[in-house]
Amino acid sequence: MALLIKTENLWKTYDMGEAVAVQALRGVNLEIPRNEYAAIMGPSGSGKSTLMNLIGCLDTPTDGRYWLNEQLVSEMDDDQLAFIRNKEIGFVFQTFNLLPRATALHNVELPLIYNGTPAAERRERAAEALAAVDMADRVNHRPNELSGGERQRVAIARALVNRPSLLLADEPTGNLDSQTSAEIMNFLERLHNQGNTILLVTHEHDIAAHAHRIIKIRDGQIESDERTR
Amino acid sequence: MWREPVTIALAALRSHKLRSFLTLFGIIISVFTLIGVMSIIEGLNAYIAEKVANFGTNVFYVTRYPIITNAKDWLEAQRRNPKMTVEDMEYLQERMTLAEYVGAQDWREKDVRAGKESIDDVGIRGTTPTMVHISTEKVAAGRYIAESDYERRAMVAFVGTEVTERLFPTVDPLGKTIYIDGLPFEIVGVAERVGSVLGQTQDNFVFIPLTTLNKIWGEGPAFDTGPWIGIKCSSPDVMAQAMDEARTLMRARRRQKYDDKDAFGLIASESLTNLWDQIFGGIAAVAVGVVSVFLVVGGIVIMNIMLASVTERTREIGIRKSLGARRRDILLQFLVEASVLSTVGGLVGVLAALGATALVVATTPVPMRTPLGAVILSLAVSTAVGLFFGIYPAQKAARLDPVIALRAE
Ligand SMILES: Nc1ncnc2c1ncn2[C@@H]1O[C@H](COP(=O)(O)OP(=O)(O)O)[C@@H](O)[C@H]1O
Ligand SMILES: [Mg+2]
């Protein structure tokens, strides 16, 4: 099976000026094939988000190499990374990160705006993506008119609207109650069954239990990596 | 790509009306000033053109003072230049070879009465008969002041339509008597209507023989200018030569040395135009200064607001970047927003200026005309200011690190 993600000795060091530099990642080697559903676990401050940001092309490593879809993204410049984020990656954040003044529909349209999709097609595809997360009747609502679970579903619709290769979810249920969390996890399950590759960051064992592979990291290094299903 | 930032900017304007007004105040004032000044200049241009046309063709005047624009020259000229006299006029009339007509006119302001009606402060102009060829007032009925009137110091008057309409609204004024300062004058002629300039009627005058004026009211106080001597040439080609001739003759008469300044003034319609150009230059320079200062202030305020907006919306920028917005997408968004802001300011300024101009034109005699070019220029300038002062905040937004931006708040 072709690898979707391959990292080679990834380092991320935060230069703190006078103080000692923070080594958030210390040589991470990771291989994730297509249609994987993996969870990254670890205590707070262990480097989970840092790793997610690198994998999501929001940040570049201090050292090491990273291939996404066989492209060496660790060598890319800002605009190329923006292009990769737009085309290959869908983010789901703990805090939803929707634009507060925009409607659900407009929020979902955003990735399409940045790849130049014509307005009519944009609207149609955004509406479809919202329908896929059972939000067809909420397209014109703004985030503050939606519940937490609904907001996260809008975020999932937005993450998927461009049909990315990889769905990155950083603590997607961190701000939700357990019932809504279960609902969101069901969506992720369904998306995985439809063939999506999902990388999930969490520190909760029952959330991680939905994944098929659990990668534990500690102090910026992979501590264990095991298949659970 | 365009619509979104435009909508965001307009929505922001709508939701904070007062703040927006204050933000855009600098731009509004600049555009207001720019259009106001350009309207005044345009209006005055038209006024001056009309004045110059009224000056008479191929005519210049010899006067006590040249056109003076500062106090020092004024004091000097007052000491150096003697008051003009009828003898000066006769002197030029005898000796000038390039003049077709030489005349003179002096004036007083007196009350004019007929029956129970009276008009205060009418311009009483003592004139030579030749002035009919030199100044622009034309005879509509009867006749002008004649040679014999001048010699006899006759009590006759050639009057403007304002005088006849107010004193003799229903009857033919020819042959009627008017009382100037209580003294009776017979109306021998009525002038064609001149119209009004700057809301002031130009037809409120009474011409009488200059000799009569001097006989009755004397030559006036020492600080008076004395009569204006009008000289008409046969063609524009000899104007310059004729003015030189008049200057040489007057300098000889005043016994002036080679390097003395002229002890008299020579005024042609050109000098009016030159004076206007000077004033115009002054107004334009001040206006450009004021407008530039306001524009810079307005631009800096917009820059500040945009910087605040970038800070306030750091997370939004992070979100957009995470979804694939490139630097130039963010840059464009904030540039468009800044220029929409400033263009709206420009529009408000234009509307305010058009309103003010209409009000001024309706309520005062100040001539104002708003040229379309001024409106276009103002809008272009205000958009440019937004673009220029938006660059720094927009670059700041575009350069934000997506990870840091996402963590904001
Ligand atoms: N921008 C940054 N500057 C400095 N240190 C950072 C920065 N981001 C993360 N860190 C540090 O790197 C380490 C890993 O952080 P993070 O990846 O956010 O951990 P986790 O998501 O697992 O809680 C922590 O010690 C954190 O303080
Ligand atoms: Mg984290």
XYZ file of C-alpha atoms and ligand atoms in Angstrom:
666
model
C 0.000 0.000 0.000
C 1.320 3.454 -0.937
C 2.381 5.606 1.985
C 0.440 8.805 2.460
C 2.761 10.147 5.160
C 6.400 9.411 5.698
C 8.571 11.362 8.116
C 12.268 10.886 8.588
C 13.916 12.060 11.793
C 11.691 15.125 12.292
C 12.948 17.694 14.757
C 11.245 20.832 15.911
C 13.147 23.185 18.158
C 11.713 26.440 19.471
C 14.445 28.994 19.968
C 13.601 30.799 23.201
C 16.230 33.546 22.989
C 17.980 33.809 26.390
C 16.272 30.731 27.826
C 17.002 27.120 26.916
C 15.544 26.133 23.514
C 12.459 23.888 23.644
C 12.845 20.648 21.746
C 9.183 19.922 20.977
C 9.997 17.029 18.604
C 13.159 14.966 18.782
C 13.546 12.726 15.747
C 10.118 11.438 14.827
C 9.899 8.666 12.217
C 6.391 7.868 11.144
C 4.756 6.028 8.256
C 1.042 6.172 7.618
C -0.553 4.428 4.646
C -3.721 5.521 2.903
C -7.057 4.873 4.560
C -5.421 4.607 7.984
C -7.342 5.703 11.078
C -4.687 6.508 13.641
C -4.718 8.267 17.001
C -1.802 10.162 18.455
C -1.783 10.109 22.250
C 0.445 11.603 24.886
C 0.460 13.830 27.911
C 0.074 17.562 27.623
C 3.195 19.216 26.259
C 4.521 16.004 24.715
C 4.519 17.478 21.197
C 1.238 16.191 19.747
C 0.099 19.526 18.336
C 3.567 20.325 17.064
C 3.582 17.048 15.133
C 0.076 17.743 13.803
C 1.141 21.201 12.598
C 4.086 19.720 10.740
C 1.991 16.958 9.203
C -0.671 19.545 8.331
C 1.935 21.741 6.567
C 1.172 24.679 8.842
C 4.763 24.627 10.027
C 8.126 23.359 8.811
C 10.523 21.113 10.735
C 13.819 22.367 12.125
C 15.424 19.223 10.802
C 14.415 16.012 9.044
C 12.264 15.293 6.028
C 8.583 14.804 5.427
C 6.816 13.396 2.394
C 3.103 13.760 1.878
C 1.712 11.824 -1.061
C 5.302 11.280 -2.182
C 5.970 15.013 -2.334
C 8.807 16.333 -0.201
C 6.868 19.041 1.614
C 9.610 19.804 4.167
C 11.442 21.667 1.392
C 8.477 23.739 0.184
C 8.008 27.495 0.448
C 5.028 29.329 1.954
C 2.874 29.469 -1.156
C 3.488 25.821 -2.018
C 2.550 24.843 1.540
C -0.647 26.892 1.270
C -1.460 25.031 -1.927
C -0.845 21.640 -0.229
C -3.003 22.629 2.773
C -5.774 23.621 0.446
C -5.622 20.515 -1.727
C -4.455 17.681 0.510
C -5.447 18.475 4.077
C -8.637 18.979 6.016
C -8.329 20.338 9.555
C -10.711 19.808 12.429
C -9.759 21.801 15.511
C -10.711 21.541 19.156
C -12.054 25.110 19.054
C -13.828 24.617 15.692
C -12.130 27.703 14.202
C -15.090 28.873 12.175
C -15.292 32.507 11.023
C -17.729 33.986 13.553
C -19.408 36.486 11.208
C -19.816 34.105 8.277
C -22.665 31.657 7.713
C -22.094 27.906 7.829
C -22.272 27.850 4.039
C -19.687 30.572 3.647
C -17.374 28.885 6.146
C -17.527 25.693 4.134
C -16.962 27.610 0.901
C -13.658 29.101 2.086
C -11.287 26.321 0.880
C -12.995 26.507 -2.526
C -12.525 30.287 -2.647
C -8.783 29.823 -2.281
C -8.504 27.349 -5.148
C -10.501 29.529 -7.480
C -13.633 27.387 -7.793
C -16.348 29.403 -9.581
C -19.016 30.848 -7.258
C -21.937 28.706 -8.405
C -20.050 25.429 -8.145
C -18.628 26.567 -4.806
C -22.052 27.067 -3.307
C -23.298 23.780 -4.642
C -20.373 21.786 -3.279
C -20.478 23.546 0.086
C -24.179 22.787 0.392
C -23.504 19.132 -0.478
C -20.736 18.899 2.127
C -23.071 20.355 4.763
C -25.792 17.892 3.769
C -23.284 15.051 4.211
C -22.906 15.998 7.908
C -26.693 16.375 8.321
C -26.512 20.178 8.378
C -28.544 20.889 5.233
C -31.100 22.849 7.248
C -28.482 25.057 8.936
C -26.621 26.486 5.939
C -27.478 30.096 6.708
C -26.809 29.952 10.431
C -23.831 31.704 11.920
C -21.564 29.869 14.380
C -23.103 31.588 17.432
C -26.505 30.273 16.340
C -25.239 26.669 16.385
C -24.501 24.187 19.194
C -20.971 22.895 19.751
C -21.664 19.629 17.986
C -23.216 21.438 15.047
C -20.222 23.754 14.815
C -17.870 20.794 14.728
C -19.962 19.219 11.990
C -19.683 22.431 9.956
C -15.919 22.258 10.526
C -15.884 18.646 9.313
C -17.860 19.656 6.216
C -15.337 22.407 5.581
C -12.421 19.992 6.058
C -13.881 17.593 3.511
C -15.263 19.962 0.894
C -12.070 19.886 -1.171
C -11.796 16.048 -0.948
C -8.400 16.092 0.827
C -6.090 13.082 1.156
C -5.820 13.521 4.898
C -8.164 14.573 7.682
C -6.341 15.969 10.711
C -8.350 16.254 13.911
C -6.624 17.870 16.898
C -8.698 17.078 20.036
C -11.934 17.360 18.004
C -14.081 16.445 20.996
C -12.141 18.474 23.575
C -14.873 21.119 23.817
C -17.876 18.794 23.539
C -19.972 16.814 26.038
C -19.785 13.031 25.897
C -22.952 12.512 23.910
C -21.986 15.022 21.223
C -18.479 13.576 21.258
C -19.885 10.151 20.445
C -21.855 11.683 17.594
C -18.721 13.315 16.121
C -16.750 10.105 16.533
C -19.463 8.282 14.598
C -19.004 10.758 11.759
C -15.259 10.146 11.724
C -15.901 6.387 11.708
C -18.211 6.810 8.744
C -15.667 8.985 6.894
C -12.999 6.369 7.466
C -15.301 3.702 6.072
C -15.765 5.877 2.980
C -12.010 5.674 2.387
C -10.645 8.775 4.125
C -7.333 8.779 5.971
C -7.756 10.159 9.481
C -5.181 11.277 12.010
C -6.651 12.035 15.398
C -4.947 13.720 18.351
C -6.404 13.062 21.765
C -5.419 12.391 25.328
C -8.662 10.509 26.107
C -8.453 6.732 25.923
C -12.105 6.144 25.018
C -11.791 8.581 22.104
C -8.541 6.990 20.969
C -10.263 3.608 21.129
C -12.196 4.519 17.955
C -8.944 4.500 15.970
C -7.329 1.418 14.499
C -3.792 2.335 15.460
C -2.467 4.172 18.500
C 0.778 6.116 18.406
C 1.951 7.307 21.839
C 4.454 10.111 22.105
C 6.335 11.440 25.102
C 8.886 14.238 25.286
C 8.841 14.697 21.534
C 9.541 11.104 20.658
C 7.414 8.132 19.670
C 7.090 5.906 22.703
C 4.922 3.190 21.222
C 3.028 2.516 18.012
C 0.541 -0.335 17.921
C -2.297 -1.542 15.777
C -5.453 -2.135 17.815
C -7.728 -3.491 15.099
C -12.108 37.029 -4.297
C -13.107 40.713 -4.443
C -16.610 40.534 -3.159
C -15.774 39.099 0.206
C -13.369 41.815 1.428
C -15.671 44.505 0.040
C -18.613 43.029 1.933
C -16.549 42.708 5.113
C -15.432 46.339 4.893
C -18.944 47.630 4.236
C -20.401 45.514 7.041
C -17.755 46.817 9.445
C -18.608 50.379 8.408
C -22.299 49.795 8.913
C -21.968 48.187 12.317
C -19.826 51.002 13.780
C -21.243 54.158 12.256
C -19.745 56.713 14.623
C -16.368 55.019 14.756
C -16.323 54.775 10.978
C -17.129 58.445 10.651
C -14.300 59.364 12.997
C -11.987 56.969 11.187
C -12.803 58.495 7.860
C -12.908 62.081 9.116
C -9.481 62.930 7.705
C -10.378 61.607 4.278
C -13.796 63.256 4.373
C -12.283 66.637 5.265
C -9.580 66.367 2.615
C -12.017 65.532 -0.117
C -14.401 68.218 1.126
C -11.618 70.813 1.034
C -10.317 69.628 -2.311
C -13.698 69.814 -3.996
C -14.623 73.043 -2.226
C -11.464 74.792 -3.347
C -11.694 73.440 -6.878
C -15.317 74.590 -7.050
C -14.407 78.082 -5.864
C -11.521 78.310 -8.300
C -13.721 77.124 -11.132
C -16.435 79.616 -10.169
C -13.979 82.497 -9.830
C -12.430 81.591 -13.152
C -15.777 82.085 -14.804
C -16.246 85.318 -12.865
C -12.850 86.660 -13.878
C -13.425 85.711 -17.491
C -16.626 87.745 -17.358
C -14.887 90.666 -15.670
C -12.130 90.662 -18.240
C -14.715 90.632 -20.991
C -16.323 93.677 -19.327
C -13.052 95.518 -19.368
C -13.490 96.571 -22.980
C -11.392 95.411 -25.893
C -8.004 97.028 -26.522
C -8.455 99.196 -23.456
C -6.067 100.029 -20.643
C -6.240 102.467 -17.781
C -3.763 104.907 -16.298
C -4.443 105.186 -12.582
C -2.863 106.508 -9.430
C -1.974 103.021 -8.181
C -0.937 99.902 -9.993
C -2.404 96.615 -8.773
C -0.798 96.270 -5.384
C -0.791 93.077 -3.372
C 1.218 94.035 -0.304
C 1.153 96.747 2.348
C 4.724 97.968 1.880
C 4.255 98.708 -1.826
C 1.018 100.385 -0.917
C 2.610 102.809 1.539
C 5.396 103.614 -0.923
C 2.967 104.197 -3.777
C 0.867 106.465 -1.583
C 3.867 108.696 -0.970
C 5.250 108.558 -4.497
C 2.166 108.634 -6.734
C 0.280 111.930 -7.022
C -3.464 111.867 -7.353
C -4.624 111.708 -10.969
C -6.242 114.802 -12.448
C -8.252 115.837 -15.486
C -5.102 117.669 -16.645
C -3.266 114.324 -16.765
C -5.984 113.081 -19.081
C -5.750 116.175 -21.305
C -1.984 115.857 -21.370
C -2.195 112.288 -22.670
C -5.013 113.161 -25.074
C -2.907 115.851 -26.702
C 0.302 113.876 -26.979
C -0.602 110.225 -27.537
C -0.310 109.050 -31.145
C -1.327 105.434 -30.681
C -4.562 106.092 -28.797
C -7.861 106.101 -30.600
C -9.744 107.535 -27.618
C -8.655 108.921 -24.294
C -11.208 109.474 -21.544
C -11.523 109.692 -17.796
C -13.935 108.642 -15.133
C -14.140 109.455 -11.439
C -16.784 108.445 -8.957
C -18.605 109.193 -5.750
C -21.366 107.424 -3.903
C -24.488 109.518 -3.348
C -28.158 109.043 -2.636
C -30.429 109.439 -5.639
C -34.060 110.456 -5.298
C -37.079 111.037 -7.533
C -40.408 111.913 -5.960
C -40.864 109.762 -2.856
C -38.549 107.000 -4.091
C -34.875 107.100 -3.274
C -31.842 104.817 -3.601
C -28.886 104.978 -1.233
C -25.268 104.930 -2.293
C -25.566 104.903 -6.045
C -22.301 104.995 -7.982
C -22.142 108.490 -9.482
C -19.575 108.416 -12.272
C -18.206 111.634 -13.635
C -17.214 110.844 -17.179
C -15.808 112.364 -20.357
C -17.926 111.951 -23.515
C -15.197 109.753 -25.018
C -15.785 107.064 -22.386
C -18.701 105.810 -24.458
C -16.100 104.262 -26.773
C -13.874 103.024 -23.973
C -16.036 101.484 -21.259
C -18.616 98.790 -22.021
C -21.883 100.478 -21.023
C -24.047 100.914 -24.109
C -26.840 103.330 -24.850
C -30.295 101.732 -24.929
C -32.377 104.936 -25.174
C -31.602 108.640 -25.480
C -27.909 109.525 -25.541
C -24.627 109.365 -23.654
C -22.981 112.392 -21.972
C -22.211 114.746 -24.894
C -19.278 117.051 -25.597
C -21.469 120.102 -24.983
C -22.701 118.665 -21.631
C -19.077 118.255 -20.649
C -18.123 121.817 -21.626
C -21.208 123.437 -20.059
C -20.930 121.294 -16.915
C -24.531 120.416 -17.585
C -26.815 118.878 -14.946
C -27.583 115.824 -17.097
C -27.450 112.103 -16.364
C -27.093 108.827 -18.246
C -28.460 106.124 -15.945
C -28.469 102.365 -15.431
C -31.614 100.230 -15.550
C -31.568 99.583 -11.815
C -32.060 103.315 -11.262
C -34.846 103.695 -13.813
C -36.652 100.575 -12.706
C -36.705 101.672 -9.092
C -37.378 105.366 -9.573
C -39.575 105.243 -12.682
C -41.109 101.790 -12.774
C -44.126 102.816 -14.845
C -43.155 105.864 -16.893
C -40.553 106.657 -19.559
C -37.546 108.027 -17.588
C -36.148 110.121 -20.461
C -36.444 113.839 -19.649
C -37.364 113.161 -16.018
C -35.485 114.772 -13.167
C -33.575 112.911 -10.474
C -32.034 114.490 -7.397
C -28.469 113.546 -6.580
C -27.500 114.770 -3.118
C -30.522 117.069 -3.489
C -29.410 118.598 -6.799
C -31.612 118.175 -9.898
C -30.300 116.296 -12.978
C -32.164 115.626 -16.194
C -32.074 112.037 -17.518
C -30.824 112.207 -21.110
C -30.104 108.528 -21.661
C -30.605 105.011 -20.321
C -27.985 102.252 -20.524
C -28.440 98.713 -21.681
C -28.800 96.204 -18.880
C -25.429 94.781 -17.785
C -26.735 92.120 -15.401
C -25.313 91.020 -12.101
C -21.979 89.607 -11.087
C -21.501 87.795 -7.796
C -25.132 88.533 -7.009
C -24.434 92.277 -7.189
C -26.337 94.268 -9.787
C -24.061 96.099 -12.205
C -26.823 98.500 -13.294
C -26.982 100.737 -10.253
C -25.135 103.735 -11.735
C -25.572 107.329 -12.837
C -23.151 108.906 -15.320
C -22.762 112.699 -15.293
C -20.139 114.943 -16.912
C -16.807 114.741 -15.078
C -16.671 118.522 -15.102
C -20.033 118.676 -13.324
C -18.890 116.153 -10.723
C -15.758 118.165 -9.991
C -17.666 121.433 -9.881
C -20.182 120.153 -7.340
C -18.179 117.833 -5.117
C -14.651 119.097 -5.761
C -11.754 116.778 -6.396
C -12.225 114.711 -3.263
C -9.839 114.076 -0.388
C -6.100 113.705 -0.894
C -6.105 109.949 -0.355
C -8.543 109.523 -3.260
C -7.226 108.039 -6.460
C -8.612 110.811 -8.649
C -10.049 109.862 -12.032
C -9.104 106.722 -13.947
C -7.829 107.564 -17.395
C -9.098 105.123 -19.997
C -7.256 104.646 -23.273
C -8.518 102.683 -26.248
C -6.318 101.542 -29.089
C -7.375 100.812 -32.626
C -6.162 97.215 -32.541
C -4.633 94.697 -30.127
C -1.358 94.875 -32.083
C -0.576 98.368 -30.831
C -1.662 97.790 -27.187
C 1.848 97.127 -25.910
C 3.321 100.075 -27.805
C 0.507 102.356 -26.681
C 1.064 101.357 -23.062
C 4.774 102.120 -23.488
C 3.912 105.483 -24.997
C 1.567 106.301 -22.117
C 4.210 105.236 -19.614
C 6.912 107.390 -21.250
C 4.623 110.416 -21.403
C 3.483 110.037 -17.797
C 7.064 109.589 -16.568
C 8.066 112.756 -18.400
C 5.113 114.589 -16.948
C 6.031 113.353 -13.447
C 9.680 114.242 -14.144
C 10.821 110.759 -13.179
C 14.420 109.668 -13.387
C 15.562 106.671 -15.391
C 15.500 104.202 -12.513
C 12.509 105.543 -10.539
C 9.488 103.316 -10.201
C 6.419 104.509 -12.152
C 4.583 107.110 -10.082
C 1.258 105.880 -11.492
C -0.402 102.617 -12.434
C -1.066 100.989 -15.791
C -3.862 98.452 -15.703
C -4.937 96.261 -18.584
C -7.226 93.262 -18.520
C -3.993 91.287 -18.554
C -3.064 92.724 -15.176
C -6.394 91.460 -13.857
C -5.665 88.045 -15.257
C -2.189 88.152 -13.753
C -3.569 89.192 -10.399
C -6.010 86.324 -10.595
C -3.222 83.921 -11.450
C -1.356 85.099 -8.360
C -4.396 84.659 -6.122
C -5.160 81.369 -7.793
C -1.612 80.167 -7.197
C -1.928 81.197 -3.556
C -5.238 79.432 -3.034
C -4.027 76.353 -4.864
C -0.811 76.153 -2.831
C -2.639 76.507 0.489
C -5.268 74.004 -0.599
C -2.721 71.458 -1.738
C -0.950 71.848 1.604
C -4.089 71.526 3.688
C -5.434 68.634 1.653
C -2.128 66.767 1.801
C -1.891 67.151 5.571
C -5.470 65.935 6.025
C -4.881 63.058 3.643
C -1.788 61.948 5.507
C -3.631 62.228 8.821
C -6.588 60.373 7.323
C -4.272 57.739 5.912
C -2.537 57.233 9.251
C -5.867 56.854 11.021
C -6.902 54.243 8.455
C -3.575 52.496 8.911
C -4.189 52.384 12.662
C -7.685 51.032 12.256
C -6.410 48.404 9.859
C -3.621 47.440 12.256
C -6.188 47.080 15.023
C -8.332 45.055 12.667
C -5.414 42.765 11.832
C -4.750 42.188 15.531
C -8.425 41.659 16.252
C -8.682 39.184 13.417
C -5.396 37.341 13.833
C -7.237 34.100 14.402
C -9.359 34.631 11.305
C -6.155 35.095 9.318
C -4.815 31.849 10.796
C -8.012 30.025 9.868
C -7.871 31.336 6.315
C -4.234 30.329 6.000
C -4.963 26.844 7.332
C -7.562 26.510 4.582
C -5.077 27.404 1.871
C -5.033 31.218 1.663
C -1.661 32.358 0.330
C 0.126 35.514 1.461
C -1.154 37.415 -1.515
C -4.765 36.372 -0.778
C -4.545 37.852 2.712
C -2.664 40.898 1.417
C -5.348 41.530 -1.176
C -8.133 41.089 1.354
C -6.784 43.768 3.678
C -5.779 46.117 0.863
C -9.268 45.925 -0.603
C -10.730 46.524 2.824
C -8.555 49.591 3.432
C -9.336 51.092 0.053
C -13.057 50.407 0.398
C -12.919 52.259 3.725
C -11.110 55.247 2.274
C -13.217 55.315 -0.875
C -16.363 55.415 1.247
C -14.754 58.336 3.107
C -14.103 59.961 -0.246
C -17.704 59.448 -1.316
C -19.017 60.998 1.898
C -16.643 63.928 1.353
C -17.844 64.371 -2.233
C -21.496 64.336 -1.182
C -20.841 66.793 1.653
C -18.945 69.095 -0.705
C -21.667 68.956 -3.359
C -24.254 69.765 -0.673
C -22.207 72.644 0.701
C -21.596 74.010 -2.793
C -25.288 73.932 -3.599
C -26.013 75.700 -0.305
C -23.399 78.395 -0.927
C -24.625 78.997 -4.462
C -28.230 79.221 -3.245
C -27.596 81.568 -0.328
C -24.558 83.694 -1.207
C -23.162 85.477 -4.262
C -19.919 83.461 -4.111
C -19.549 81.815 -7.500
C -18.897 78.067 -7.158
C -18.942 75.360 -9.778
C -17.897 71.762 -9.145
C -15.946 70.370 -12.061
C -16.482 66.642 -12.701
C -12.713 66.253 -12.755
C -12.586 67.318 -9.093
C -14.988 64.550 -8.111
C -13.080 61.907 -10.054
C -9.751 63.147 -8.734
C -10.995 63.099 -5.124
C -12.297 59.565 -5.351
C -9.107 58.385 -7.020
C -6.977 60.097 -4.386
C -8.974 58.678 -1.472
C -8.790 55.151 -2.882
C -5.062 55.600 -3.407
C -4.628 56.778 0.191
C -6.387 53.648 1.455
C -4.229 51.452 -0.757
C -1.045 53.185 0.311
C -1.716 53.265 4.030
C -3.223 49.781 3.867
C 0.003 48.247 2.596
C 1.744 48.040 5.958
C -1.161 46.464 7.908
C -1.932 44.133 5.004
C 1.679 42.973 4.842
C 1.643 42.412 8.554
C -1.437 40.236 8.153
C -0.037 38.377 5.160
C 3.202 37.534 6.963
C 1.563 36.072 10.062
C 2.717 32.566 10.931
C -0.368 30.328 10.595
C 0.389 28.312 13.748
C 0.818 31.426 15.878
C -2.183 33.093 14.292
C -4.380 30.068 15.000
C -3.377 30.159 18.646
C -4.384 33.855 19.022
C -7.039 35.163 21.427
N 5.501 28.420 19.476
C 6.110 27.835 20.502
N 7.143 28.432 21.094
C 7.777 27.834 22.126
N 7.463 26.648 22.617
C 6.432 25.990 22.061
C 5.701 26.548 20.972
N 4.740 25.677 20.627
C 4.872 24.599 21.471
N 5.875 24.805 22.320
C 6.350 23.862 23.323
O 6.597 22.629 22.697
C 6.155 21.565 23.510
C 5.117 20.731 22.792
O 3.931 21.456 22.661
P 2.616 20.890 21.957
O 2.996 20.260 20.691
O 1.619 21.978 21.906
O 2.155 19.816 23.018
P 0.777 19.048 23.137
O -0.090 19.425 21.981
O 1.159 17.645 23.122
O 0.187 19.468 24.433
C 5.618 22.198 24.793
O 6.665 22.199 25.751
C 5.302 23.618 24.362
O 5.427 24.489 25.457
Mg -2.062 20.289 21.888
